[in-house]
PDB file of C-alpha atoms in Angstrom:
ATOM      1  CA  MET A   1       5.639   5.810  10.782  1.00 50.00           C
ATOM      2  CA  GLN A   2       2.944   3.976  12.604  1.00 43.00           C
ATOM      3  CA  GLN A   3       2.386   0.252  12.251  1.00 40.00           C
ATOM      4  CA  ALA A   4      -1.126  -1.128  11.756  1.00 35.00           C
ATOM      5  CA  MET A   5      -0.701  -4.286  13.803  1.00 33.00           C
ATOM      6  CA  ALA A   6      -3.134  -6.229  15.959  1.00 35.00           C
ATOM      7  CA  SER A   7      -1.938  -7.061  19.462  1.00 34.00           C
ATOM      8  CA  SER A   8      -0.816 -10.666  19.861  1.00 35.00           C
ATOM      9  CA  SER A   9      -2.386 -10.664  23.325  1.00 37.00           C
ATOM     10  CA  SER A  10      -5.928 -10.147  21.971  1.00 37.00           C
ATOM     11  CA  SER A  11      -8.285 -12.840  23.180  1.00 42.00           C
ATOM     12  CA  PRO A  12      -9.831 -15.257  20.630  1.00 41.00           C
ATOM     13  CA  LEU A  13     -13.285 -13.911  21.497  1.00 40.00           C
ATOM     14  CA  LEU A  14     -12.171 -10.330  20.867  1.00 39.00           C
ATOM     15  CA  MET A  15     -10.655 -11.302  17.517  1.00 37.00           C
ATOM     16  CA  LEU A  16     -13.871 -13.046  16.497  1.00 36.00           C
ATOM     17  CA  LEU A  17     -15.783  -9.892  17.314  1.00 40.00           C
ATOM     18  CA  LEU A  18     -13.351  -7.745  15.308  1.00 39.00           C
ATOM     19  CA  VAL A  19     -13.307  -9.811  12.116  1.00 42.00           C
ATOM     20  CA  PRO A  20     -16.766  -8.731  10.847  1.00 33.00           C
ATOM     21  CA  LEU A  21     -15.653  -5.103  11.254  1.00 42.00           C
ATOM     22  CA  LEU A  22     -12.534  -5.634   9.153  1.00 46.00           C
ATOM     23  CA  LEU A  23     -13.993  -7.570   6.216  1.00 48.00           C
ATOM     24  CA  ALA A  24     -16.326  -6.225   3.556  1.00 49.00           C
ATOM     25  CA  MET A  25     -18.289  -7.886   0.761  1.00 63.00           C
ATOM     26  CA  ALA A  26     -16.299  -8.658  -2.386  1.00 79.00           C
ATOM     27  CA  ARG A  27     -16.329  -5.848  -4.973  1.00 76.00           C
ATOM     28  CA  PRO A  28     -14.861  -5.421  -8.460  1.00 82.00           C
ATOM     29  CA  CYS A  29     -11.089  -4.984  -8.151  1.00 85.00           C
ATOM     30  CA  SER A  30     -11.154  -1.979 -10.468  1.00 74.00           C
ATOM     31  CA  GLY A  31     -13.767   0.656 -11.245  1.00 74.00           C
ATOM     32  CA  VAL A  32     -14.691   4.327 -11.269  1.00 79.00           C
ATOM     33  CA  ASP A  33     -16.258   4.371  -7.812  1.00 87.00           C
ATOM     34  CA  ALA A  34     -14.384   5.177  -4.616  1.00 94.00           C
ATOM     35  CA  ILE A  35     -12.358   2.284  -3.235  1.00 94.00           C
ATOM     36  CA  SER A  36     -12.875   3.501   0.319  1.00 94.00           C
ATOM     37  CA  THR A  37     -13.863   6.585   2.291  1.00 96.00           C
ATOM     38  CA  TYR A  38     -12.685   7.326   5.819  1.00 96.00           C
ATOM     39  CA  CYS A  39     -14.462   9.885   8.015  1.00 97.00           C
ATOM     40  CA  ALA A  40     -13.326  10.609  11.571  1.00 95.00           C
ATOM     41  CA  LYS A  41     -16.032  10.264  14.207  1.00 90.00           C
ATOM     42  CA  ASN A  42     -15.335  13.617  15.856  1.00 88.00           C
ATOM     43  CA  GLY A  43     -17.390  16.551  14.636  1.00 88.00           C
ATOM     44  CA  THR A  44     -16.607  20.103  13.553  1.00 91.00           C
ATOM     45  CA  SER A  45     -17.799  23.613  14.244  1.00 94.00           C
ATOM     46  CA  ALA A  46     -19.543  25.720  11.604  1.00 96.00           C
ATOM     47  CA  GLN A  47     -16.322  27.721  11.161  1.00 96.00           C
ATOM     48  CA  THR A  48     -14.258  24.564  10.615  1.00 96.00           C
ATOM     49  CA  GLN A  49     -16.809  23.212   8.144  1.00 97.00           C
ATOM     50  CA  ALA A  50     -16.529  26.466   6.208  1.00 97.00           C
ATOM     51  CA  SER A  51     -12.751  25.974   6.099  1.00 98.00           C
ATOM     52  CA  ILE A  52     -13.214  22.416   4.842  1.00 98.00           C
ATOM     53  CA  ASP A  53     -15.470  23.645   2.041  1.00 98.00           C
ATOM     54  CA  GLN A  54     -12.881  26.263   1.053  1.00 98.00           C
ATOM     55  CA  VAL A  55     -10.085  23.675   0.997  1.00 98.00           C
ATOM     56  CA  LEU A  56     -12.061  21.247  -1.185  1.00 98.00           C
ATOM     57  CA  THR A  57     -12.982  24.030  -3.595  1.00 98.00           C
ATOM     58  CA  ALA A  58      -9.322  25.043  -3.924  1.00 98.00           C
ATOM     59  CA  LEU A  59      -7.872  21.540  -4.267  1.00 98.00           C
ATOM     60  CA  VAL A  60      -9.693  20.290  -7.359  1.00 98.00           C
ATOM     61  CA  PRO A  61      -8.564  22.895  -9.940  1.00 98.00           C
ATOM     62  CA  ARG A  62      -5.034  23.095  -8.528  1.00 98.00           C
ATOM     63  CA  ALA A  63      -4.477  19.341  -8.487  1.00 98.00           C
ATOM     64  CA  SER A  64      -6.172  18.925 -11.882  1.00 98.00           C
ATOM     65  CA  ALA A  65      -3.582  21.283 -13.348  1.00 97.00           C
ATOM     66  CA  ALA A  66      -0.504  19.948 -11.540  1.00 97.00           C
ATOM     67  CA  TYR A  67      -1.567  16.386 -10.520  1.00 97.00           C
ATOM     68  CA  TYR A  68      -0.862  17.412  -6.920  1.00 97.00           C
ATOM     69  CA  ALA A  69      -1.898  20.230  -4.621  1.00 98.00           C
ATOM     70  CA  THR A  70      -2.188  21.199  -0.976  1.00 98.00           C
ATOM     71  CA  ALA A  71      -4.446  23.879   0.463  1.00 98.00           C
ATOM     72  CA  THR A  72      -5.181  25.493   3.815  1.00 98.00           C
ATOM     73  CA  ALA A  73      -8.019  27.625   5.122  1.00 98.00           C
ATOM     74  CA  GLY A  74      -9.087  29.107   8.444  1.00 97.00           C
ATOM     75  CA  ARG A  75      -7.130  30.095  11.510  1.00 94.00           C
ATOM     76  CA  SER A  76      -6.459  28.661  14.939  1.00 94.00           C
ATOM     77  CA  SER A  77      -9.229  26.218  15.944  1.00 93.00           C
ATOM     78  CA  SER A  78     -10.954  26.481  12.545  1.00 96.00           C
ATOM     79  CA  ALA A  79      -7.809  25.768  10.486  1.00 97.00           C
ATOM     80  CA  VAL A  80      -7.985  22.926   7.939  1.00 98.00           C
ATOM     81  CA  TRP A  81      -5.305  21.356   5.718  1.00 98.00           C
ATOM     82  CA  GLY A  82      -5.980  19.427   2.529  1.00 98.00           C
ATOM     83  CA  LEU A  83      -4.164  17.407  -0.122  1.00 98.00           C
ATOM     84  CA  ALA A  84      -5.215  15.997  -3.482  1.00 98.00           C
ATOM     85  CA  GLN A  85      -3.157  13.973  -5.924  1.00 98.00           C
ATOM     86  CA  CYS A  86      -3.516  11.921  -9.084  1.00 98.00           C
ATOM     87  CA  ARG A  87      -1.288   9.043 -10.081  1.00 96.00           C
ATOM     88  CA  GLY A  88       1.381  10.468 -12.355  1.00 95.00           C
ATOM     89  CA  ASP A  89       0.682   8.014 -15.192  1.00 96.00           C
ATOM     90  CA  VAL A  90      -3.043   8.805 -15.479  1.00 96.00           C
ATOM     91  CA  PRO A  91      -4.302  10.860 -18.466  1.00 96.00           C
ATOM     92  CA  ARG A  92      -5.161  14.456 -17.536  1.00 96.00           C
ATOM     93  CA  GLN A  93      -8.878  14.133 -18.257  1.00 97.00           C
ATOM     94  CA  ASP A  94      -9.142  11.035 -16.050  1.00 96.00           C
ATOM     95  CA  CYS A  95      -7.232  12.890 -13.333  1.00 97.00           C
ATOM     96  CA  SER A  96      -9.638  15.838 -13.405  1.00 97.00           C
ATOM     97  CA  LEU A  97     -12.716  13.610 -13.382  1.00 97.00           C
ATOM     98  CA  CYS A  98     -11.338  11.566 -10.493  1.00 97.00           C
ATOM     99  CA  LEU A  99     -10.557  14.621  -8.380  1.00 98.00           C
ATOM    100  CA  ALA A 100     -13.995  16.142  -8.976  1.00 98.00           C
ATOM    101  CA  ALA A 101     -15.623  12.871  -7.927  1.00 97.00           C
ATOM    102  CA  ALA A 102     -13.353  12.618  -4.878  1.00 98.00           C
ATOM    103  CA  ALA A 103     -14.219  16.113  -3.640  1.00 98.00           C
ATOM    104  CA  LYS A 104     -17.931  15.433  -4.108  1.00 98.00           C
ATOM    105  CA  GLU A 105     -17.699  12.082  -2.323  1.00 98.00           C
ATOM    106  CA  VAL A 106     -15.751  13.303   0.711  1.00 98.00           C
ATOM    107  CA  ALA A 107     -17.917  16.430   1.027  1.00 97.00           C
ATOM    108  CA  SER A 108     -21.051  14.315   1.065  1.00 97.00           C
ATOM    109  CA  SER A 109     -19.921  11.336   3.131  1.00 97.00           C
ATOM    110  CA  CYS A 110     -17.743  13.180   5.660  1.00 97.00           C
ATOM    111  CA  ARG A 111     -19.685  16.401   6.176  1.00 96.00           C
ATOM    112  CA  GLY A 112     -19.335  17.422   9.811  1.00 95.00           C
ATOM    113  CA  SER A 113     -16.194  15.291  10.267  1.00 97.00           C
ATOM    114  CA  SER A 114     -12.844  16.864  11.139  1.00 96.00           C
ATOM    115  CA  ASP A 115     -10.879  14.320   9.062  1.00 97.00           C
ATOM    116  CA  GLY A 116     -11.993  12.967   5.696  1.00 98.00           C
ATOM    117  CA  ARG A 117     -10.136  10.806   3.174  1.00 98.00           C
ATOM    118  CA  VAL A 118     -11.250   9.173  -0.054  1.00 98.00           C
ATOM    119  CA  PHE A 119      -9.301   6.743  -2.239  1.00 98.00           C
ATOM    120  CA  TYR A 120      -9.844   5.947  -5.929  1.00 97.00           C
ATOM    121  CA  ASP A 121      -7.854   3.933  -8.471  1.00 95.00           C
ATOM    122  CA  TYR A 122      -6.553   7.114 -10.079  1.00 97.00           C
ATOM    123  CA  CYS A 123      -6.488   9.682  -7.286  1.00 98.00           C
ATOM    124  CA  LEU A 124      -6.849  10.419  -3.587  1.00 98.00           C
ATOM    125  CA  LEU A 125      -8.049  13.409  -1.604  1.00 98.00           C
ATOM    126  CA  ARG A 126      -7.964  14.165   2.104  1.00 98.00           C
ATOM    127  CA  TYR A 127      -8.447  16.987   4.589  1.00 98.00           C
ATOM    128  CA  SER A 128      -7.984  17.327   8.340  1.00 98.00           C
ATOM    129  CA  SER A 129      -8.170  19.869  11.133  1.00 97.00           C
ATOM    130  CA  SER A 130      -4.672  18.615  12.129  1.00 97.00           C
ATOM    131  CA  ASN A 131      -1.714  19.498   9.931  1.00 98.00           C
ATOM    132  CA  PHE A 132      -0.610  16.239   8.277  1.00 98.00           C
ATOM    133  CA  ILE A 133       1.329  17.776   5.379  1.00 98.00           C
ATOM    134  CA  GLY A 134       4.824  16.312   5.159  1.00 98.00           C
ATOM    135  CA  LEU A 135       4.141  13.493   7.633  1.00 98.00           C
ATOM    136  CA  ALA A 136       4.259   9.893   6.386  1.00 97.00           C
ATOM    137  CA  ASP A 137       0.961   8.385   7.540  1.00 97.00           C
ATOM    138  CA  THR A 138       0.639   4.584   7.677  1.00 97.00           C
ATOM    139  CA  GLY A 139      -2.036   4.393  10.358  1.00 96.00           C
ATOM    140  CA  TYR A 140      -5.264   3.878   8.435  1.00 95.00           C
ATOM    141  CA  THR A 141      -4.730   0.757   6.314  1.00 97.00           C
ATOM    142  CA  LEU A 142      -6.835  -0.490   3.421  1.00 96.00           C
ATOM    143  CA  ILE A 143      -6.135  -3.877   1.840  1.00 97.00           C
ATOM    144  CA  LEU A 144      -7.770  -5.085  -1.375  1.00 96.00           C
ATOM    145  CA  LEU A 145      -7.020  -8.680  -2.294  1.00 96.00           C
ATOM    146  CA  ASN A 146      -8.268 -10.631  -5.275  1.00 95.00           C
ATOM    147  CA  THR A 147     -10.564 -13.466  -4.246  1.00 95.00           C
ATOM    148  CA  GLN A 148      -8.780 -15.834  -6.676  1.00 95.00           C
ATOM    149  CA  ASN A 149      -5.288 -17.316  -6.613  1.00 96.00           C
ATOM    150  CA  ALA A 150      -2.998 -17.014  -9.635  1.00 94.00           C
ATOM    151  CA  THR A 151      -3.618 -19.693 -12.269  1.00 91.00           C
ATOM    152  CA  GLY A 152      -1.452 -21.397 -14.877  1.00 89.00           C
ATOM    153  CA  VAL A 153       1.718 -20.998 -12.815  1.00 92.00           C
ATOM    154  CA  ASP A 154       3.482 -22.653  -9.913  1.00 93.00           C
ATOM    155  CA  LEU A 155       2.130 -20.713  -6.923  1.00 95.00           C
ATOM    156  CA  ALA A 156       5.386 -20.751  -4.977  1.00 95.00           C
ATOM    157  CA  ALA A 157       7.273 -19.441  -8.031  1.00 95.00           C
ATOM    158  CA  PHE A 158       4.575 -16.802  -8.543  1.00 96.00           C
ATOM    159  CA  ASP A 159       4.940 -15.674  -4.948  1.00 97.00           C
ATOM    160  CA  ARG A 160       8.735 -15.412  -5.238  1.00 96.00           C
ATOM    161  CA  ALA A 161       8.512 -13.456  -8.496  1.00 97.00           C
ATOM    162  CA  GLN A 162       5.910 -11.084  -7.062  1.00 97.00           C
ATOM    163  CA  GLY A 163       8.032 -10.538  -3.959  1.00 97.00           C
ATOM    164  CA  LYS A 164      11.143  -9.673  -5.974  1.00 98.00           C
ATOM    165  CA  LEU A 165       9.131  -7.371  -8.240  1.00 98.00           C
ATOM    166  CA  MET A 166       7.583  -5.435  -5.373  1.00 98.00           C
ATOM    167  CA  SER A 167      10.937  -5.135  -3.602  1.00 97.00           C
ATOM    168  CA  ARG A 168      12.254  -3.416  -6.736  1.00 97.00           C
ATOM    169  CA  VAL A 169       9.204  -1.153  -6.801  1.00 97.00           C
ATOM    170  CA  ALA A 170       9.822  -0.098  -3.192  1.00 96.00           C
ATOM    171  CA  SER A 171      13.456   0.666  -4.030  1.00 96.00           C
ATOM    172  CA  GLU A 172      12.463   2.677  -7.107  1.00 96.00           C
ATOM    173  CA  ALA A 173       9.970   4.695  -5.028  1.00 95.00           C
ATOM    174  CA  ARG A 174      12.955   6.251  -3.198  1.00 94.00           C
ATOM    175  CA  ASP A 175      14.237   7.822  -6.416  1.00 93.00           C
ATOM    176  CA  THR A 176      13.401  11.539  -6.470  1.00 91.00           C
ATOM    177  CA  ALA A 177      13.272  11.438 -10.285  1.00 91.00           C
ATOM    178  CA  ASN A 178      10.187   9.212 -10.106  1.00 91.00           C
ATOM    179  CA  LYS A 179       8.167  11.868  -8.222  1.00 89.00           C
ATOM    180  CA  GLY A 180       6.548   9.309  -5.950  1.00 91.00           C
ATOM    181  CA  LEU A 181       5.500   6.849  -8.682  1.00 96.00           C
ATOM    182  CA  ALA A 182       7.337   3.597  -9.450  1.00 97.00           C
ATOM    183  CA  THR A 183       6.205   0.908 -11.891  1.00 97.00           C
ATOM    184  CA  ASP A 184       7.818  -2.331 -12.973  1.00 97.00           C
ATOM    185  CA  THR A 185       6.966  -5.726 -14.460  1.00 97.00           C
ATOM    186  CA  THR A 186       8.243  -9.279 -14.410  1.00 97.00           C
ATOM    187  CA  ARG A 187       7.445 -12.353 -16.498  1.00 95.00           C
ATOM    188  CA  LEU A 188       6.950 -15.823 -15.159  1.00 91.00           C
ATOM    189  CA  GLY A 189       7.076 -18.994 -17.279  1.00 79.00           C
ATOM    190  CA  GLY A 190       3.860 -21.008 -17.311  1.00 62.00           C
ATOM    191  CA  GLY A 191       5.677 -24.345 -17.268  1.00 59.00           C
ATOM    192  CA  GLY A 192       4.803 -27.354 -19.427  1.00 59.00           C
ATOM    193  CA  GLY A 193       4.578 -25.160 -22.502  1.00 57.00           C
ATOM    194  CA  GLY A 194       1.930 -22.915 -20.940  1.00 62.00           C
ATOM    195  CA  ALA A 195       1.631 -19.204 -21.576  1.00 74.00           C
ATOM    196  CA  LYS A 196       3.827 -16.863 -19.599  1.00 87.00           C
ATOM    197  CA  THR A 197       2.305 -14.644 -16.928  1.00 93.00           C
ATOM    198  CA  THR A 198       3.253 -10.991 -16.574  1.00 95.00           C
ATOM    199  CA  ILE A 199       3.027  -9.434 -13.120  1.00 97.00           C
ATOM    200  CA  TYR A 200       2.632  -5.655 -12.995  1.00 97.00           C
ATOM    201  CA  GLY A 201       3.772  -3.770  -9.891  1.00 98.00           C
ATOM    202  CA  LEU A 202       3.248  -0.182  -8.745  1.00 98.00           C
ATOM    203  CA  GLY A 203       4.258   1.950  -5.787  1.00 98.00           C
ATOM    204  CA  TRP A 204       2.753   5.403  -5.318  1.00 97.00           C
ATOM    205  CA  CYS A 205       3.342   8.094  -2.682  1.00 98.00           C
ATOM    206  CA  THR A 206       1.884  11.485  -1.923  1.00 98.00           C
ATOM    207  CA  ARG A 207       4.304  14.185  -2.981  1.00 96.00           C
ATOM    208  CA  ASP A 208       4.328  16.009   0.349  1.00 97.00           C
ATOM    209  CA  ILE A 209       6.645  13.419   1.941  1.00 97.00           C
ATOM    210  CA  THR A 210      10.369  13.081   1.278  1.00 96.00           C
ATOM    211  CA  ALA A 211      11.794  10.591  -1.205  1.00 95.00           C
ATOM    212  CA  ALA A 212      13.317   8.639   1.699  1.00 95.00           C
ATOM    213  CA  ASP A 213       9.966   8.443   3.482  1.00 97.00           C
ATOM    214  CA  SER A 214       8.331   7.479   0.203  1.00 97.00           C
ATOM    215  CA  GLY A 215      10.623   4.474  -0.115  1.00 96.00           C
ATOM    216  CA  LEU A 216      10.070   3.480   3.507  1.00 97.00           C
ATOM    217  CA  CYS A 217       6.302   3.866   3.188  1.00 98.00           C
ATOM    218  CA  VAL A 218       6.071   1.697   0.069  1.00 98.00           C
ATOM    219  CA  ALA A 219       8.446  -0.845   1.639  1.00 97.00           C
ATOM    220  CA  GLN A 220       6.126  -1.083   4.660  1.00 98.00           C
ATOM    221  CA  ALA A 221       3.145  -1.650   2.362  1.00 98.00           C
ATOM    222  CA  VAL A 222       5.085  -4.307   0.426  1.00 98.00           C
ATOM    223  CA  ALA A 223       5.978  -6.039   3.707  1.00 97.00           C
ATOM    224  CA  GLU A 224       2.255  -6.437   4.419  1.00 97.00           C
ATOM    225  CA  LEU A 225       1.539  -8.238   1.122  1.00 97.00           C
ATOM    226  CA  PRO A 226       2.619 -11.722   2.304  1.00 96.00           C
ATOM    227  CA  ASN A 227       0.426 -11.378   5.401  1.00 96.00           C
ATOM    228  CA  TYR A 228      -2.791 -11.060   3.395  1.00 96.00           C
ATOM    229  CA  CYS A 229      -2.176 -11.719  -0.301  1.00 95.00           C
ATOM    230  CA  ARG A 230      -0.051 -14.817  -0.724  1.00 96.00           C
ATOM    231  CA  TYR A 231      -0.668 -16.485  -4.115  1.00 97.00           C
ATOM    232  CA  ARG A 232      -3.460 -14.023  -4.962  1.00 96.00           C
ATOM    233  CA  ARG A 233      -3.795 -12.811  -8.562  1.00 96.00           C
ATOM    234  CA  GLY A 234      -3.651  -9.240  -7.350  1.00 97.00           C
ATOM    235  CA  CYS A 235      -3.448  -7.214  -4.169  1.00 97.00           C
ATOM    236  CA  ARG A 236      -2.891  -3.692  -2.901  1.00 97.00           C
ATOM    237  CA  VAL A 237      -2.046  -2.195   0.465  1.00 98.00           C
ATOM    238  CA  ILE A 238      -3.085   1.441   0.769  1.00 98.00           C
ATOM    239  CA  TYR A 239      -2.028   3.935   3.414  1.00 98.00           C
ATOM    240  CA  SER A 240      -2.911   7.621   3.492  1.00 98.00           C
ATOM    241  CA  SER A 241       0.612   8.494   2.264  1.00 98.00           C
ATOM    242  CA  CYS A 242       1.407   5.632  -0.126  1.00 98.00           C
ATOM    243  CA  MET A 243       0.321   2.360  -1.628  1.00 98.00           C
ATOM    244  CA  ALA A 244       1.758  -0.808  -3.150  1.00 98.00           C
ATOM    245  CA  ARG A 245      -0.104  -2.858  -5.754  1.00 98.00           C
ATOM    246  CA  TYR A 246       0.448  -5.782  -8.096  1.00 98.00           C
ATOM    247  CA  GLU A 247      -1.817  -7.415 -10.686  1.00 96.00           C
ATOM    248  CA  VAL A 248      -1.604  -9.999 -13.477  1.00 95.00           C
ATOM    249  CA  TYR A 249      -3.079  -7.533 -15.965  1.00 93.00           C
ATOM    250  CA  PRO A 250      -1.860  -4.061 -17.042  1.00 94.00           C
ATOM    251  CA  PHE A 251      -3.407  -1.392 -14.815  1.00 94.00           C
ATOM    252  CA  PHE A 252      -1.007   1.532 -15.134  1.00 95.00           C
ATOM    253  CA  PHE A 253      -0.565   3.719 -18.208  1.00 94.00           C
ATOM    254  CA  PRO A 254       0.296   3.308 -20.989  1.00 89.00           C
ATOM    255  CA  LEU A 255      -1.909   0.235 -21.090  1.00 83.00           C
ATOM    256  CA  GLY A 256      -0.574  -0.810 -24.491  1.00 67.00           C
ATOM    257  CA  GLY A 257      -3.770  -2.299 -25.872  1.00 56.00           C
ATOM    258  CA  ALA A 258      -7.298  -3.254 -24.931  1.00 52.00           C
ATOM    259  CA  ARG A 259      -8.406  -2.742 -21.363  1.00 58.00           C
ATOM    260  CA  GLU A 260      -8.722  -5.746 -19.116  1.00 62.00           C
ATOM    261  CA  SER A 261     -11.924  -7.769 -19.093  1.00 60.00           C
ATOM    262  CA  ALA A 262     -14.167  -8.028 -16.034  1.00 58.00           C
ATOM    263  CA  ASP A 263     -13.161 -11.689 -15.661  1.00 64.00           C
ATOM    264  CA  GLU A 264      -9.488 -10.756 -15.755  1.00 70.00           C
ATOM    265  CA  VAL A 265      -9.919  -8.028 -13.134  1.00 83.00           C
ATOM    266  CA  GLY A 266     -11.996 -10.259 -10.843  1.00 89.00           C
ATOM    267  CA  GLN A 267     -13.492  -9.552  -7.440  1.00 92.00           C
ATOM    268  CA  CYS A 268     -11.639  -8.247  -4.404  1.00 94.00           C
ATOM    269  CA  ASP A 269     -12.182  -8.574  -0.671  1.00 94.00           C
ATOM    270  CA  LYS A 270     -11.590  -5.433   1.359  1.00 94.00           C
ATOM    271  CA  ILE A 271      -9.947  -5.281   4.783  1.00 95.00           C
ATOM    272  CA  VAL A 272      -9.738  -2.046   6.787  1.00 94.00           C
ATOM    273  CA  LEU A 273      -7.395  -1.718   9.774  1.00 94.00           C
ATOM    274  CA  ASN A 274      -7.046   1.138  12.249  1.00 87.00           C
ATOM    275  CA  ALA A 275     -10.210   2.874  11.015  1.00 72.00           C
TER     276      ALA A 275
END
């Protein structure tokens, strides 16, 4: 698997020039809109575009029924491969709506591009003129980090608890019985009689990769968390084949009560690497 790392030999001037390309304006940490869309800069022929359209048309109903699907269309230079998947905990109706929105978004934003990928809270969809099925892909990297630090807890203790939680999530992601989805929680005392904080963790992989690669992929995402998200109330690292996420509010199903408030969700900064 590829590492999304900046070279330590980059000049300070070069890094200053790169920063505005990597950071985006803060956005709500959760919502129905796409988290991010990636479109390769290289174009396609009319035949390849026809294959892309066929793949997108096939993916939505198949993945809506089974929560996961792959599709291919075309031959030789016009061949296209696609994959769509919903998180396994998401209600079926939400899965179907997410996939329909994803296909519409990638078709519109990436038309004429040989590689398109779109990421939502509940689903992801991608296509490419190169066969990526079965290959763990950690090149393109999307990081969403809450703009606020955790509150009401000792930050060092919060960081340790989050680290242990996400290490368990990465380990659970290797279990074939979990079908690429691992969730776990931990509770942290508020101290001084304060309320306890629950941290919710999730690891999610595309089902085309092996269970071993799933565990390695989530572990790599978890290893990035301290580099960008230390003390933050929530954070996620998203690759094209997996993601790791933690929050201080329930975000995976069953939610077990009222949905989180906008204040609880907060705003997130977005960082894109290797785009």
